[in-house]
Amino acid sequence: MKDTPEMFWTGLSPDEARKALVNKDKSMRDKTMTLKEAVDTFIHDGDNVGIGGFVDIRQPVAITHEMIRHGFKDLTLSFQSAGMAPDYLGAAMMIDPDHFSIKRLELAYWAHEAFGLAPMFRYLTERGLVEVEDWSNANMSSRFKAGAIGLPFIPTRGPIAGDVARSNRTKIIDCPFTHRPIALLPASNPDVAIIHVNAADKYGNCIIRGSECTCPEISMASAHTIVTCEQLLSHETITSLPKDIAIPFLGVDAVIEVPYGAYPGACRRSYYYSKEHIADLHRRTSVMCKTGSKDELQAYFDEYIFGVDDFSGFLDKIGVAELLKLKKLEAANCERLV
Amino acid sequence: MKDTPEMFWTGLSPDEARKALVNKDKSMRDKTMTLKEAVDTFIHDGDNVGIGGFVDIRQPVAITHEMIRHGFKDLTLSFQSAGMAPDYLGAAMMIDPDHFSIKRLELAYWAHEAFGLAPMFRYLTERGLVEVEDWSNANMSSRFKAGAIGLPFIPTRGPIAGDVARSNRTKIIDCPFTHRPIALLPASNPDVAIIHVNAADKYGNCIIRGSECTCPEISMASAHTIVTCEQLLSHETITSLPKDIAIPFLGVDAVIEVPYGAYPGACRRSYYYSKEHIADLHRRTSVMCKTGSKDELQAYFDEYIFGVDDFSGFLDKIGVAELLKLKKLEAANCERLV
Amino acid sequence: MTVSKDYTAQEIIIVAGAKVLEDKRVVFVGTGLPMVASLLAKMTHAPNLIPVFEAGAVGPHLTVGLPVSVGDSKTFTSASYVKGLNSAFEMTQRGFADYGFIGGAEVDMYGNLNSTMIGDFPDGYQKPKIRLPGSGGASDMAASCEKTILIVPHDKRKFSAKLQYLTSPGHLDGSKDARWKAGMQGSGPYRLISTKGIFDFEEESHRMRLLQTFPGETKESIQAETGFELLFADNVTAFAPPTVEEVRLIREEIDPTGIFVKRA
Amino acid sequence: MTVSKDYTAQEIIIVAGAKVLEDKRVVFVGTGLPMVASLLAKMTHAPNLIPVFEAGAVGPHLTVGLPVSVGDSKTFTSASYVKGLNSAFEMTQRGFADYGFIGGAEVDMYGNLNSTMIGDFPDGYQKPKIRLPGSGGASDMAASCEKTILIVPHDKRKFSAKLQYLTSPGHLDGSKDARWKAGMQGSGPYRLISTKGIFDFEEESHRMRLLQTFPGETKESIQAETGFELLFADNVTAFAPPTVEEVRLIREEIDPTGIFVKRA
């Protein structure tokens, strides 16, 4: 019915994704480790990285900081709508592409809603430094879902007409039941998922408050999953309400307790956004976009990422007052005692 | 790749299902009514009825009793695995097909696991009194899911080879991405869903404990949904933990508080199975299968269904001791204070 | 109701957007002005409006303040359902969303929208002149909400004869049943609200048609700032300016800190 | 370990089934004897076995007793995940289930199973001689679990040259890559446990092959009760009878009220 781009798989093909799971140790075992160990073990150059959260909620910020300290080449980033996580990774590429580079983006949206555009996205795309494949939010969410449930594709009634479906690997067929056109979306099975959640046990059973975004789907779709959590709880506490578990231990490979691990983004029940911190990073990035000078952006990275050993070092620089302020704002959002 | 049965839709076609929703009042309004009103308003002769629960857990028994008192003709019953609900409806047809009749079954399984076969199923099928379309549990669950999410079909890697896919409207195509065969299952959009849940508010927001079975999918797929609940709670209480809501008010048309509404089946946190009551109904049905005499089965219906005005009349005949015994057993299953 | 003499272009858009919404309907709310318009509708003629947000919240009462994101924690408190993105879009695909608000950087005469890129598609797709954020959920809402309400600031380049990229499908080429034939659901663009007036799409041609002018605008002034030929309703009327009370609600009750509504 | 002199046909099946299961693996547990076998495995050599039930429970510790149904409340207490049927089957389709137990009223030499009907398919489908319960989740497990373990009581009519209905796909016609070519995942039937012995499926032909005989049986006695020609492993061994402790665990700890395991 139309020319579709040539088919290829990024991350794992459906058959590779199945094989990866068959051969995997699925046992209920202690998966706690340091974030450095997790990033070093489960992320590799060239990987397709599935990013959890949505815009600036529950973005896996601490994991991106550790990835930047580590350095990676030629990553593919897959997400529906994201802000802070690709911001950090994109800015890292802007200041030193030899240390950290993104090859490709499969996405629906990279910006910050009320907090404005992502200058990193404009910088990388308008200079042609990354490949882009545009999808919609429902497209990307469905692609992760297809990957999570072992299907090679999933149908959608979504943006079947227009240029989105022409920018990507969507295939449009005649529905064999209704004989109307329907779009088929190829599954996404990333090599590794990076996810921040509210609580987890050491086996990787995760509780998410507020929107689950597409985190369960990305975790179950990926060959490996790194989870940071606000709170590490006992298995007995986590399973006392089994229906609260959004991601079962089977979908998780590494668990790290990182309070405020999504800061300066928000995490329901724990903290609201730091609009100011986000704006500061964007301002420094915009300077580089406009003047070509990376000094201010480099200074941010030197202070907050390269200048600390881990995310607790970053939080020390942010300071207690800021963190308590955001905690208080979030308690009001939730109308609850903390 | 193979001959597939001719395509037709039972219940609503995908396009009809969409239209039914577009024209529907979706407002948050008081949907409480009597079960008699609900059955009279939302179920009609010839309807495709989607049955919630699984085998003998959370079967909508009270609703089936009211349906039998009302009398219906030529129903299609759609479910994955069910026990007590089709048992009652099937037995009603056995004793008086002029008052109550089933035309067709779309199902994966009708029996009782540890509690044995369903003699009603054997009676109706071995005499050729109902049309049957066999599917698997994942097939039926996926078909309801496709209906719930507005898709005309959903792919599956399930029993693509063998006779199940030859018994039904599955279509097998070459996957346009992997070029391996894949099965496509047509959506199921029943005319009406009958569902029993743990708790609901008057708008129809439902909380389910233990397995959600396929209840959310069936509710969202159907043109109308009748929900009975163990406990009617305030909107504020139900929404104080929004993530516990398994079915939103948008998917519900009638809400009736019916404690023990799944008895003699089980309902997590509330009561365990009554193996004895189930066995008694089966024994009476088996007599009719073997001897042709419907007296014992008729006596059951006369006493427990036609002889009472509503489900509370049935419970009165069951008696307090039995209900308290099953409640106590279930508390032990859940390891919790009641 | 006293007419306000002190309102901004954003505020008249918000008031117009609110008025399009019927009470007791489900509205899929995008970020920004649609949130403010939906809250204003709820506080005025549509107290039982049901908002749905794409991160997954259904029907929150929004008593804890204006969300800054469609995934904001404020959308989950008192919600009647919270799963994730798939659930929100699946419900919409099923037919549960009566209205959806969408915006874009460009719109054409059939209500198609661009929020992806300025430049040459497909040849310049990998190196656009200006890269916009991308579809997000806009193209999904455009495909599957029953009716969509478009919000686009009015200028000649934004109201374009030919989009540089078609992100969110409207009435496509305007031909009969074009959306249906393409495989989509929903009846497509229902209203467009710009900084100059309110438009619908004529039943046969599906072309943009001026219904109401905002204060200070005329058919001619609006056509002059539009990059294609507009249709005009038989009876183009003047849209009443916001009332003092509406402006007060926006500034004092809904967005007191100016998250989306700028004072200037 | 003392060998028991007092065990039933069900009990030796349970012991054999338990022994097939490796520790730390995921087993999709069907109703009946597979539940007892999985619990026995957990209590003996496989304490970290992970049971999955098709109503949706993943990894419960099963400390509140033997479930009577795969949707029994006992499966949810202490579970690590509970959604519904779709989630359980989706996980299996994805590849999370290492083993699945399935049964049937008929099995053929390639491990295909019938649990739907006795009669003439397709002509007599709408009026079968004997109507069985139907697939339930069996055909899904057969298609998508990585390895399946079949449990079928041994008699000549049940071990049939030609199934009257193929519910749960095994090795299909036994040809090379038949399952793969048909579009399924999983390597198919891995073991079959009958009331007479333990079988695998030969690598090339995918035909049923006797590995071990239960006490009192020989190659010949088993072939005599099988409706097709069996293959025999090079070294057919005798399966050790259940131990006193295994029988005690089954009767006293796992199924004290005889839900699935009959005393006779």
Short mmCIF file of N, CA and C in Angstrom, two decimals, chain A residues 94-180:
data_model
loop_
_atom_site.label_atom_id
_atom_site.label_comp_id
_atom_site.label_asym_id
_atom_site.label_seq_id
_atom_site.Cartn_x
_atom_site.Cartn_y
_atom_site.Cartn_z
N MET A 94 28.07 16.08 23.01
CA MET A 94 28.43 17.41 22.53
C MET A 94 29.80 17.83 23.02
N ILE A 95 30.09 17.53 24.29
CA ILE A 95 31.38 18.01 24.81
C ILE A 95 32.55 17.09 24.46
N ASP A 96 32.29 15.81 24.24
CA ASP A 96 33.41 14.92 23.89
C ASP A 96 32.93 13.65 23.20
N PRO A 97 32.69 13.74 21.89
CA PRO A 97 32.17 12.57 21.16
C PRO A 97 33.15 11.40 21.13
N ASP A 98 34.41 11.65 21.44
CA ASP A 98 35.34 10.52 21.49
C ASP A 98 35.16 9.70 22.76
N HIS A 99 34.63 10.36 23.78
CA HIS A 99 34.39 9.65 25.05
C HIS A 99 33.01 9.04 25.09
N PHE A 100 32.03 9.76 24.53
CA PHE A 100 30.64 9.28 24.61
C PHE A 100 29.91 9.63 23.32
N SER A 101 29.33 8.62 22.69
CA SER A 101 28.62 8.95 21.45
C SER A 101 27.34 8.16 21.26
N ILE A 102 26.38 8.84 20.65
CA ILE A 102 25.09 8.26 20.28
C ILE A 102 25.09 8.13 18.77
N LYS A 103 24.70 6.97 18.30
CA LYS A 103 24.67 6.76 16.86
C LYS A 103 23.28 7.02 16.31
N ARG A 104 22.27 6.67 17.10
CA ARG A 104 20.92 6.59 16.56
C ARG A 104 19.89 6.83 17.65
N LEU A 105 18.77 7.45 17.25
CA LEU A 105 17.65 7.67 18.16
C LEU A 105 16.39 7.05 17.57
N GLU A 106 15.67 6.26 18.37
CA GLU A 106 14.33 5.81 17.99
C GLU A 106 13.41 6.40 19.05
N LEU A 107 12.59 7.37 18.64
CA LEU A 107 11.91 8.17 19.65
C LEU A 107 10.61 8.77 19.13
N ALA A 108 9.82 9.24 20.08
CA ALA A 108 8.61 9.99 19.73
C ALA A 108 8.77 11.48 20.03
N TYR A 109 9.61 11.80 21.02
CA TYR A 109 9.63 13.20 21.50
C TYR A 109 10.84 13.36 22.41
N TRP A 110 11.60 14.43 22.18
CA TRP A 110 12.69 14.76 23.11
C TRP A 110 12.58 16.25 23.37
N ALA A 111 12.02 16.60 24.49
CA ALA A 111 11.89 17.99 24.93
C ALA A 111 11.37 17.94 26.36
N HIS A 112 10.83 19.07 26.84
CA HIS A 112 10.51 19.16 28.27
C HIS A 112 9.15 19.79 28.57
N GLU A 113 8.20 19.73 27.61
CA GLU A 113 6.88 20.31 27.84
C GLU A 113 7.03 21.74 28.40
N ALA A 114 6.52 21.98 29.61
CA ALA A 114 6.55 23.33 30.17
C ALA A 114 7.97 23.88 30.34
N PHE A 115 8.95 23.00 30.41
CA PHE A 115 10.33 23.46 30.61
C PHE A 115 11.07 23.67 29.29
N GLY A 116 10.35 23.63 28.19
CA GLY A 116 10.97 24.03 26.92
C GLY A 116 11.61 22.92 26.12
N LEU A 117 12.31 23.32 25.07
CA LEU A 117 12.95 22.38 24.15
C LEU A 117 14.21 21.81 24.77
N ALA A 118 14.73 20.78 24.12
CA ALA A 118 16.02 20.21 24.51
C ALA A 118 17.06 20.70 23.51
N PRO A 119 17.90 21.64 23.89
CA PRO A 119 18.87 22.16 22.91
C PRO A 119 19.84 21.07 22.42
N MET A 120 20.05 20.04 23.24
CA MET A 120 20.93 18.95 22.83
C MET A 120 20.39 18.26 21.58
N PHE A 121 19.07 18.06 21.56
CA PHE A 121 18.44 17.37 20.43
C PHE A 121 18.64 18.20 19.16
N ARG A 122 18.40 19.50 19.27
CA ARG A 122 18.58 20.36 18.09
C ARG A 122 20.04 20.34 17.63
N TYR A 123 20.95 20.43 18.57
CA TYR A 123 22.38 20.45 18.23
C TYR A 123 22.78 19.19 17.44
N LEU A 124 22.39 18.04 17.97
CA LEU A 124 22.83 16.77 17.36
C LEU A 124 22.15 16.50 16.01
N THR A 125 20.87 16.89 15.90
CA THR A 125 20.15 16.58 14.66
C THR A 125 20.42 17.61 13.58
N GLU A 126 20.42 18.87 13.96
CA GLU A 126 20.56 19.91 12.93
C GLU A 126 21.95 19.91 12.31
N ARG A 127 22.90 19.27 13.00
CA ARG A 127 24.24 19.09 12.44
C ARG A 127 24.41 17.69 11.81
N GLY A 128 23.34 16.91 11.87
CA GLY A 128 23.41 15.57 11.25
C GLY A 128 24.35 14.62 11.97
N LEU A 129 24.49 14.79 13.29
CA LEU A 129 25.45 13.95 14.03
C LEU A 129 24.87 12.62 14.48
N VAL A 130 23.55 12.50 14.45
CA VAL A 130 22.90 11.24 14.85
C VAL A 130 21.84 10.87 13.81
N GLU A 131 21.64 9.58 13.64
CA GLU A 131 20.50 9.09 12.86
C GLU A 131 19.24 9.23 13.69
N VAL A 132 18.15 9.58 13.04
CA VAL A 132 16.88 9.68 13.77
C VAL A 132 15.83 8.81 13.10
N GLU A 133 15.04 8.14 13.93
CA GLU A 133 13.86 7.45 13.44
C GLU A 133 12.70 7.91 14.30
N ASP A 134 11.77 8.66 13.70
CA ASP A 134 10.62 9.20 14.43
C ASP A 134 9.49 8.19 14.52
N TRP A 135 8.87 8.13 15.69
CA TRP A 135 7.67 7.33 15.93
C TRP A 135 6.73 8.20 16.77
N SER A 136 5.57 7.69 17.10
CA SER A 136 4.71 8.38 18.06
C SER A 136 4.88 7.75 19.44
N ASN A 137 4.30 8.40 20.46
CA ASN A 137 4.35 7.81 21.81
C ASN A 137 3.68 6.44 21.85
N ALA A 138 2.52 6.33 21.22
CA ALA A 138 1.84 5.03 21.22
C ALA A 138 2.65 4.02 20.42
N ASN A 139 3.24 4.46 19.32
CA ASN A 139 4.11 3.58 18.52
C ASN A 139 5.23 2.99 19.38
N MET A 140 5.99 3.86 20.02
CA MET A 140 7.15 3.36 20.80
C MET A 140 6.66 2.50 21.96
N SER A 141 5.58 2.94 22.61
CA SER A 141 5.06 2.15 23.74
C SER A 141 4.60 0.78 23.27
N SER A 142 3.96 0.74 22.11
CA SER A 142 3.52 -0.54 21.55
C SER A 142 4.69 -1.40 21.10
N ARG A 143 5.70 -0.76 20.55
CA ARG A 143 6.88 -1.53 20.11
C ARG A 143 7.55 -2.22 21.30
N PHE A 144 7.67 -1.49 22.42
CA PHE A 144 8.25 -2.12 23.62
C PHE A 144 7.32 -3.24 24.11
N LYS A 145 6.02 -2.99 24.01
CA LYS A 145 5.06 -4.01 24.45
C LYS A 145 5.19 -5.27 23.60
N ALA A 146 5.26 -5.10 22.29
CA ALA A 146 5.44 -6.27 21.42
C ALA A 146 6.70 -7.02 21.81
N GLY A 147 7.77 -6.27 22.06
CA GLY A 147 9.02 -6.91 22.49
C GLY A 147 8.85 -7.64 23.81
N ALA A 148 8.09 -7.02 24.73
CA ALA A 148 7.90 -7.60 26.06
C ALA A 148 7.08 -8.87 26.03
N ILE A 149 6.18 -9.00 25.08
CA ILE A 149 5.28 -10.14 25.08
C ILE A 149 5.63 -11.16 24.00
N GLY A 150 6.83 -11.02 23.43
CA GLY A 150 7.32 -12.06 22.53
C GLY A 150 6.70 -12.05 21.15
N LEU A 151 6.21 -10.91 20.71
CA LEU A 151 5.66 -10.82 19.36
C LEU A 151 6.62 -10.06 18.45
N PRO A 152 6.68 -10.42 17.17
CA PRO A 152 7.54 -9.68 16.24
C PRO A 152 6.97 -8.32 15.86
N PHE A 153 5.66 -8.17 15.98
CA PHE A 153 5.03 -6.89 15.65
C PHE A 153 3.72 -6.76 16.40
N ILE A 154 3.18 -5.56 16.38
CA ILE A 154 1.87 -5.32 16.96
C ILE A 154 1.15 -4.33 16.06
N PRO A 155 -0.15 -4.53 15.84
CA PRO A 155 -0.88 -3.58 14.99
C PRO A 155 -1.20 -2.29 15.73
N THR A 156 -1.47 -1.25 14.99
CA THR A 156 -1.95 0.00 15.58
C THR A 156 -2.86 0.71 14.59
N ARG A 157 -3.84 1.45 15.17
CA ARG A 157 -4.67 2.33 14.37
C ARG A 157 -4.08 3.74 14.37
N GLY A 158 -2.89 3.89 14.93
CA GLY A 158 -2.29 5.21 15.13
C GLY A 158 -2.02 5.96 13.83
N PRO A 159 -0.98 6.79 13.82
CA PRO A 159 -0.71 7.68 12.69
C PRO A 159 -0.31 6.92 11.43
N ILE A 160 -1.28 6.25 10.87
CA ILE A 160 -1.04 5.38 9.72
C ILE A 160 -0.85 6.21 8.46
N ALA A 161 -1.51 7.39 8.41
CA ALA A 161 -1.29 8.33 7.31
C ALA A 161 -0.36 9.44 7.81
N GLY A 162 0.34 10.08 6.90
CA GLY A 162 1.26 11.14 7.28
C GLY A 162 2.69 10.67 7.19
N ASP A 163 3.61 11.51 7.68
CA ASP A 163 5.03 11.25 7.47
C ASP A 163 5.70 10.42 8.55
N VAL A 164 5.05 10.28 9.72
CA VAL A 164 5.69 9.48 10.77
C VAL A 164 5.91 8.05 10.27
N ALA A 165 4.85 7.45 9.74
CA ALA A 165 4.97 6.07 9.26
C ALA A 165 5.93 5.95 8.07
N ARG A 166 6.20 7.07 7.40
CA ARG A 166 7.16 7.06 6.29
C ARG A 166 8.60 7.27 6.76
N SER A 167 8.73 7.70 8.02
CA SER A 167 10.07 7.95 8.57
C SER A 167 10.64 6.72 9.24
N ASN A 168 9.85 5.68 9.36
CA ASN A 168 10.29 4.54 10.16
C ASN A 168 9.90 3.22 9.49
N ARG A 169 10.07 2.14 10.25
CA ARG A 169 9.88 0.79 9.68
C ARG A 169 8.46 0.24 9.80
N THR A 170 7.50 1.12 10.05
CA THR A 170 6.09 0.70 10.04
C THR A 170 5.76 0.04 8.70
N LYS A 171 4.98 -1.02 8.75
CA LYS A 171 4.45 -1.60 7.51
C LYS A 171 2.93 -1.50 7.55
N ILE A 172 2.36 -1.11 6.44
CA ILE A 172 0.91 -0.99 6.37
C ILE A 172 0.37 -2.10 5.49
N ILE A 173 -0.57 -2.86 6.05
CA ILE A 173 -1.16 -3.98 5.29
C ILE A 173 -2.68 -3.81 5.25
N ASP A 174 -3.30 -4.58 4.39
CA ASP A 174 -4.76 -4.71 4.42
C ASP A 174 -5.11 -5.64 5.56
N CYS A 175 -5.94 -5.22 6.47
CA CYS A 175 -6.34 -6.08 7.58
C CYS A 175 -7.08 -7.29 7.00
N PRO A 176 -6.60 -8.51 7.32
CA PRO A 176 -7.25 -9.69 6.75
C PRO A 176 -8.65 -9.94 7.31
N PHE A 177 -9.04 -9.21 8.35
CA PHE A 177 -10.37 -9.41 8.92
C PHE A 177 -11.35 -8.32 8.48
N THR A 178 -10.88 -7.05 8.46
CA THR A 178 -11.80 -5.95 8.13
C THR A 178 -11.57 -5.42 6.72
N HIS A 179 -10.45 -5.77 6.14
CA HIS A 179 -10.05 -5.26 4.82
C HIS A 179 -9.90 -3.74 4.80
N ARG A 180 -9.58 -3.18 5.97
CA ARG A 180 -9.15 -1.79 6.00
C ARG A 180 -7.64 -1.77 6.23
#
